[in-house]
PDB file of C-alpha atoms in Angstrom:
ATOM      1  CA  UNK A 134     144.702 126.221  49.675  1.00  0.00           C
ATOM      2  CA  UNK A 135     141.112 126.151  50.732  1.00  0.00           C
ATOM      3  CA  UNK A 136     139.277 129.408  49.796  1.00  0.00           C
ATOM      4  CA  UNK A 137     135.982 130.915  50.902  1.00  0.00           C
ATOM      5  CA  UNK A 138     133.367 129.595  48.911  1.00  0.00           C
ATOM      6  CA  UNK A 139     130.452 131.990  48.333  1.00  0.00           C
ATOM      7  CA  UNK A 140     127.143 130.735  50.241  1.00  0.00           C
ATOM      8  CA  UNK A 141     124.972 128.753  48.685  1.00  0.00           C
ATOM      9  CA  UNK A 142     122.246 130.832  46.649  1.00  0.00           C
ATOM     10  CA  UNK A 143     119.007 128.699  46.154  1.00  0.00           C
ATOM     11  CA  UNK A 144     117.265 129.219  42.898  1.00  0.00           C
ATOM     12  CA  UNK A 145     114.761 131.987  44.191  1.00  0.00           C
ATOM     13  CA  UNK A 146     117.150 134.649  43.909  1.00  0.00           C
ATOM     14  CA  UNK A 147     118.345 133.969  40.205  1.00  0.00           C
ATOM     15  CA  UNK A 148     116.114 135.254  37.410  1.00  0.00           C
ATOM     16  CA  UNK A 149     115.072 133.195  35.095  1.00  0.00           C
ATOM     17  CA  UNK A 150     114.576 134.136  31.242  1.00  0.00           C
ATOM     18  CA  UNK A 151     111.339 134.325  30.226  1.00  0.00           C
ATOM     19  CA  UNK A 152     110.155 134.425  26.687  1.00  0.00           C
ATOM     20  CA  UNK A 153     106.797 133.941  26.283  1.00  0.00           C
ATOM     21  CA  UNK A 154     106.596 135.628  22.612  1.00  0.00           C
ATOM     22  CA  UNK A 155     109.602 135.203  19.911  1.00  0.00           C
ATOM     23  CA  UNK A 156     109.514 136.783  16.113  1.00  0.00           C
ATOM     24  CA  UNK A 157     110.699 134.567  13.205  1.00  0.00           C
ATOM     25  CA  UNK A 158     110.482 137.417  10.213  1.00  0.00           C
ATOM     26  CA  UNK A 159     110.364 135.222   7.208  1.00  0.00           C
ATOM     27  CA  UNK A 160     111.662 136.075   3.525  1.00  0.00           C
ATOM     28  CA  UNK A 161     111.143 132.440   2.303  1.00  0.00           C
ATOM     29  CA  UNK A 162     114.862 132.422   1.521  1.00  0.00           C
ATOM     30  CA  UNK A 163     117.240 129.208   2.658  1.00  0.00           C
ATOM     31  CA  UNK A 164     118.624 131.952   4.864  1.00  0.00           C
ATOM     32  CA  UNK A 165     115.428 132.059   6.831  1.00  0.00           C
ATOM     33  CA  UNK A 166     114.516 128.618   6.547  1.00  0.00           C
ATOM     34  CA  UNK A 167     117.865 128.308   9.667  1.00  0.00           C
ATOM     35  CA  UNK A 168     116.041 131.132  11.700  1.00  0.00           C
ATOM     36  CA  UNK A 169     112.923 129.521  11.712  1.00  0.00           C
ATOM     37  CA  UNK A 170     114.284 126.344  12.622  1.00  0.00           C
ATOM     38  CA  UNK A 171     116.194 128.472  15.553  1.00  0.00           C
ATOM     39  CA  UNK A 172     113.481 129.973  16.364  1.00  0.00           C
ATOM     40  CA  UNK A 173     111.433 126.982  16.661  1.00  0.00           C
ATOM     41  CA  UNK A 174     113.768 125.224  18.889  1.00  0.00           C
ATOM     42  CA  UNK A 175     113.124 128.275  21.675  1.00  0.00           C
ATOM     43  CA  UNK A 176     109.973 128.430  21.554  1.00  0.00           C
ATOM     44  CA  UNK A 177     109.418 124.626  21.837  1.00  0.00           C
ATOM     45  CA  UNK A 178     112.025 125.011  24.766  1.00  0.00           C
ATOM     46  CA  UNK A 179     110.420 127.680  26.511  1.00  0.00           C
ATOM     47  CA  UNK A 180     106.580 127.320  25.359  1.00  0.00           C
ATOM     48  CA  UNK A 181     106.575 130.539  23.858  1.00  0.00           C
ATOM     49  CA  UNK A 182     103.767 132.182  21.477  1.00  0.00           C
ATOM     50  CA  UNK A 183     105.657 132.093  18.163  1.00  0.00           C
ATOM     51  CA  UNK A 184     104.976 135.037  15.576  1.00  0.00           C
ATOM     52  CA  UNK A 185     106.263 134.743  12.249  1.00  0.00           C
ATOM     53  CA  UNK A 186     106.184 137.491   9.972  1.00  0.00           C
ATOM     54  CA  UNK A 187     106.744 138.589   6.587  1.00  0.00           C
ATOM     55  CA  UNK A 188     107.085 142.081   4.542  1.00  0.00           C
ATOM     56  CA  UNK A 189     106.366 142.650   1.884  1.00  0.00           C
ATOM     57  CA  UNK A 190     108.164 145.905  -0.198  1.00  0.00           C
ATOM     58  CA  UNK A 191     106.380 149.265  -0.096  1.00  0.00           C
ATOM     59  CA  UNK A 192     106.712 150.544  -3.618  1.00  0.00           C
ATOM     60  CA  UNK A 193     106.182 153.893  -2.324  1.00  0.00           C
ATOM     61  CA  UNK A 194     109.663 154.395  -1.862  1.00  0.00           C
ATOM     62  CA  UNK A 195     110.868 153.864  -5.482  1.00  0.00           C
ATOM     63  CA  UNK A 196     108.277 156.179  -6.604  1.00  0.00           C
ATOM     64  CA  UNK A 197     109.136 159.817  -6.956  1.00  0.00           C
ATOM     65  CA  UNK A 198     105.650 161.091  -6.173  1.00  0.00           C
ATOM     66  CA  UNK A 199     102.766 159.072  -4.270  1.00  0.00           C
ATOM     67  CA  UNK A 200     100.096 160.153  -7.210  1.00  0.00           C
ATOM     68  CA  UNK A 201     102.369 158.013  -9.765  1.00  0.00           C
ATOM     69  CA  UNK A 202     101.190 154.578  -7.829  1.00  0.00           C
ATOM     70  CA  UNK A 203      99.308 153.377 -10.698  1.00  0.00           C
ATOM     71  CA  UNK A 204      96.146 150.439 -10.101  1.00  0.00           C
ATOM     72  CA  UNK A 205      98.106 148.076 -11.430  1.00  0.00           C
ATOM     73  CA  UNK A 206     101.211 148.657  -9.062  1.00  0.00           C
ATOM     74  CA  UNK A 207      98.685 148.646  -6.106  1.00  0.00           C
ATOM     75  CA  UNK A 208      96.969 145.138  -7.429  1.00  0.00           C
ATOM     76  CA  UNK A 209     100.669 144.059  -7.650  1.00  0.00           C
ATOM     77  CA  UNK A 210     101.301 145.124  -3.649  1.00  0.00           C
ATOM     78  CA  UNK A 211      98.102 143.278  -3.066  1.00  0.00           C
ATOM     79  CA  UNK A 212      98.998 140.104  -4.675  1.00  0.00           C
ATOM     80  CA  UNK A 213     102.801 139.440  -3.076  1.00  0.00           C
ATOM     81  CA  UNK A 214     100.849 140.299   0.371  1.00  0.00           C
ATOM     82  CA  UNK A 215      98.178 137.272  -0.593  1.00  0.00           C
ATOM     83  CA  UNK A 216     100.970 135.068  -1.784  1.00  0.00           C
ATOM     84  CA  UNK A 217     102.817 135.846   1.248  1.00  0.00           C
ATOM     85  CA  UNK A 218      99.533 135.128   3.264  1.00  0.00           C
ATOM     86  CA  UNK A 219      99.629 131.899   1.843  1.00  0.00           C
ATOM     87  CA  UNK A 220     103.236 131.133   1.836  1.00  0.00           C
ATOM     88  CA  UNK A 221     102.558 131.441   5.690  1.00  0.00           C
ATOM     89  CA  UNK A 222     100.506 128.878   6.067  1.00  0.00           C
ATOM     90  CA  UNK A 223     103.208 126.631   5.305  1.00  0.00           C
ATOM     91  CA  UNK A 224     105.212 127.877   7.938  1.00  0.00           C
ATOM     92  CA  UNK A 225     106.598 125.757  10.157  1.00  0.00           C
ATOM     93  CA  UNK A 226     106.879 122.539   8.815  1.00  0.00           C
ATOM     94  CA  UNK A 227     106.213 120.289  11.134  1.00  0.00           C
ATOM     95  CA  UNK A 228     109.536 119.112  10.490  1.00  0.00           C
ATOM     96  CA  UNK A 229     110.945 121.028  12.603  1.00  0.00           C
ATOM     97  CA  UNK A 230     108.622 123.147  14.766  1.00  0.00           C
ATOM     98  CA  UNK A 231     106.402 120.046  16.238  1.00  0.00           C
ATOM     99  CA  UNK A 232     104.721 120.661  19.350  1.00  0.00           C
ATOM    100  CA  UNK A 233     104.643 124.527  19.350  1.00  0.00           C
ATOM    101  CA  UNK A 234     102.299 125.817  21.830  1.00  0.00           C
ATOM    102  CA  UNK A 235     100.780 128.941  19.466  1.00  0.00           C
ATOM    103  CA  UNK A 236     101.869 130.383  16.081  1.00  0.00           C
ATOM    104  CA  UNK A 237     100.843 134.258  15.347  1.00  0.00           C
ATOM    105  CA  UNK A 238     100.983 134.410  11.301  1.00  0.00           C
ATOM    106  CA  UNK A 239     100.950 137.830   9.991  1.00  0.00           C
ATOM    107  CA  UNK A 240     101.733 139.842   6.854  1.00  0.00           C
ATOM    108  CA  UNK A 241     102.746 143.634   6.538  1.00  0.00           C
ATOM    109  CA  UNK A 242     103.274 145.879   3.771  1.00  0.00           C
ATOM    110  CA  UNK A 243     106.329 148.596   4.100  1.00  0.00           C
ATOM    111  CA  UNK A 244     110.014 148.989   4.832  1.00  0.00           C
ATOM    112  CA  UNK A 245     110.809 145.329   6.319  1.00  0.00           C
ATOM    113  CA  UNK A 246     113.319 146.515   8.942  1.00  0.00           C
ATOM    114  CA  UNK A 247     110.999 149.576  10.404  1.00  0.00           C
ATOM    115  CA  UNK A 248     108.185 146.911  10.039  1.00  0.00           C
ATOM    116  CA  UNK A 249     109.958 144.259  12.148  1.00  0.00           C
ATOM    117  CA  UNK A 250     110.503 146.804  14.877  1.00  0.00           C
ATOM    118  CA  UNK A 251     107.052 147.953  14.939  1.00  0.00           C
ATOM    119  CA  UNK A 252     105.038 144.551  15.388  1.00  0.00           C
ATOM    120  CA  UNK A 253     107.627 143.450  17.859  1.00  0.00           C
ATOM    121  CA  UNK A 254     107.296 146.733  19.912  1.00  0.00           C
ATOM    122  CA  UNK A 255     103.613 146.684  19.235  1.00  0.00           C
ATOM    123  CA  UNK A 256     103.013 142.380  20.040  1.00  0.00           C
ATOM    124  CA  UNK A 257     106.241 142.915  23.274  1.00  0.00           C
ATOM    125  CA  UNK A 258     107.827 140.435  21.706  1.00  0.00           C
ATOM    126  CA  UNK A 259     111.030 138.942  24.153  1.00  0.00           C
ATOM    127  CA  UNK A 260     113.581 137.715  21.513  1.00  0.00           C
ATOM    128  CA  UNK A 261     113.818 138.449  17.263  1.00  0.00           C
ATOM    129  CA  UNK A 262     115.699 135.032  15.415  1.00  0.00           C
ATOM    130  CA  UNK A 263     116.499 136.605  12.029  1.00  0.00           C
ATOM    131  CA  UNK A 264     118.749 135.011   9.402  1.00  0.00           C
ATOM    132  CA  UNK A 265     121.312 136.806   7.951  1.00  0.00           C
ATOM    133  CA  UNK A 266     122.541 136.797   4.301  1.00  0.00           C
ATOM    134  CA  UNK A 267     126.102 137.091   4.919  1.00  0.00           C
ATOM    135  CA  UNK A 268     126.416 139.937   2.654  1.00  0.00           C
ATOM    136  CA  UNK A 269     130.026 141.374   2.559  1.00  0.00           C
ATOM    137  CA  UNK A 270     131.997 144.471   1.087  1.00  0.00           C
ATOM    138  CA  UNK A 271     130.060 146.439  -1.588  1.00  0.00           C
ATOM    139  CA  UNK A 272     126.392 144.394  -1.625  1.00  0.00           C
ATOM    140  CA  UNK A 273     126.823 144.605   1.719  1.00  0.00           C
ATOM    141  CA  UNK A 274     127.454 148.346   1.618  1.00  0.00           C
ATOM    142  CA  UNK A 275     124.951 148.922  -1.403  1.00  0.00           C
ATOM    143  CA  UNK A 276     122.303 146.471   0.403  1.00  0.00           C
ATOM    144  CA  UNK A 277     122.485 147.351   4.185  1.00  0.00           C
ATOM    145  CA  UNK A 278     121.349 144.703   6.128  1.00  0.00           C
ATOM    146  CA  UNK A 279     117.941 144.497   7.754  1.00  0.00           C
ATOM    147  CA  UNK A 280     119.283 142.203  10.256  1.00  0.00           C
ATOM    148  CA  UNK A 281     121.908 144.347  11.309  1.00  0.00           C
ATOM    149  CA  UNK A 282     119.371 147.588  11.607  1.00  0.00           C
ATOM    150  CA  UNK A 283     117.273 145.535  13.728  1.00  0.00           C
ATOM    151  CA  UNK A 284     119.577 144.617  16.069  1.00  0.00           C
ATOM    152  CA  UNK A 285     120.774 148.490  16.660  1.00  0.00           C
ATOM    153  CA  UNK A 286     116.984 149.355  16.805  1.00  0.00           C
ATOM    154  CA  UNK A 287     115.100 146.580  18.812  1.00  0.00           C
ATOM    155  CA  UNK A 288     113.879 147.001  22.079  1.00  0.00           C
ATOM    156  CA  UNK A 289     114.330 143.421  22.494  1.00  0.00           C
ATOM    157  CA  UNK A 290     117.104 140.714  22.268  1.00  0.00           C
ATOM    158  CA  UNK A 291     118.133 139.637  18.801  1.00  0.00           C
ATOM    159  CA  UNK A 292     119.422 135.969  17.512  1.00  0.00           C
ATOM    160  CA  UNK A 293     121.155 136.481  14.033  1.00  0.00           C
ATOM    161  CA  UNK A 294     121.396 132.882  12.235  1.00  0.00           C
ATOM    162  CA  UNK A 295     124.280 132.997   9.496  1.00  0.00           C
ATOM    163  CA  UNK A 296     123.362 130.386   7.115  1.00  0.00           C
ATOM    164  CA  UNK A 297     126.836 128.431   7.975  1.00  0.00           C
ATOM    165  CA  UNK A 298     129.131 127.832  10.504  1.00  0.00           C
ATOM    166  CA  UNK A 299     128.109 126.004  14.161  1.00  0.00           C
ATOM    167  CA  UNK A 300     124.867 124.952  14.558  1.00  0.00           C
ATOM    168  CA  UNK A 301     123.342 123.777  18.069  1.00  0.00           C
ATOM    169  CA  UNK A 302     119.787 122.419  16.395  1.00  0.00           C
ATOM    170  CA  UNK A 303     120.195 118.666  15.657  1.00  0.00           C
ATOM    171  CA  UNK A 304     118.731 118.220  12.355  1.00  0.00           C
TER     172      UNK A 304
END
């Protein structure tokens, strides 16, 4: 019963993946806190530029009319971006992100999923890891899900952590 085996292909002809640049976006939730350590692991494994990235809420959209921003709304915007800034610096523990090769911190201002897509079109990032909530039925239907808008929008590939069920990073 001895079949044809296919010849022998040497490494040259396979592709290899290549991600030089991943995107952790951060919320500082536990949810994230998996996706970073995800996203860690791959870049430690393939030397990639890591960006992590946080948004922070436009309160344009829940405002009727743009001339009803008051100061104090804008000083408001202004403050979660510097808190954000500095929540940031924290990120990644070394923990469990030892040994990255570069870390890309940055903080935007807007809708977060529209925002995600744009720095990773505009930075050609390779691969997203985003944490999910797990959000079912109606929060799920009330909320949306960023994660799940990214991954029908992103030019790139997308890694969606769930905060349970298998894990392949030892702790």
């Amino acid at each position: 019963m001895g079949g044809v085996r296919p010849p022998y292909r040497s490494t040259e002809e396979f592709t290899m993946i290549r991600l030089e640049r991943i995107l952790v976006p951060v919320d500082f939730s536990e949810f994230g806190d998996c996706a970073i350590r995800y996203g860690c692991e791959f870049a430690r494994k393939f030397s990639s530029e890591t960006h992590f990235l946080h948004v922070v809420e436009d309160a344009y959209p829940m405002v009727p009319e743009a001339g009803m921003l008051l100061p104090s709304q804008t000083d408001y915007i202004q403050e979660l971006k510097a808190s954000a800034e500095r929540g940031l610096t924290k990120i990644p523990d070394n923990k469990h992100c030892e040994g990255l090769s570069s870390i890309v911190r940055h903080v935007s201002v807007g809708a977060p999923f529209l925002e995600i897509i744009r720095y990773a079109r505009q930075h050609q990032i390779d691969l997203i890891v985003i944490g999910t909530h797990g959000r079912t039925g109606l929060s799920h239907m009330l909320m949306g899900s960023v994660a799940e808008r990214i991954v029908r929008k992103a030019h790139c590939p997308v890694l969606t952590i769930r905060p349970e069920g298998h894990s392949f990073v030892m702790p």
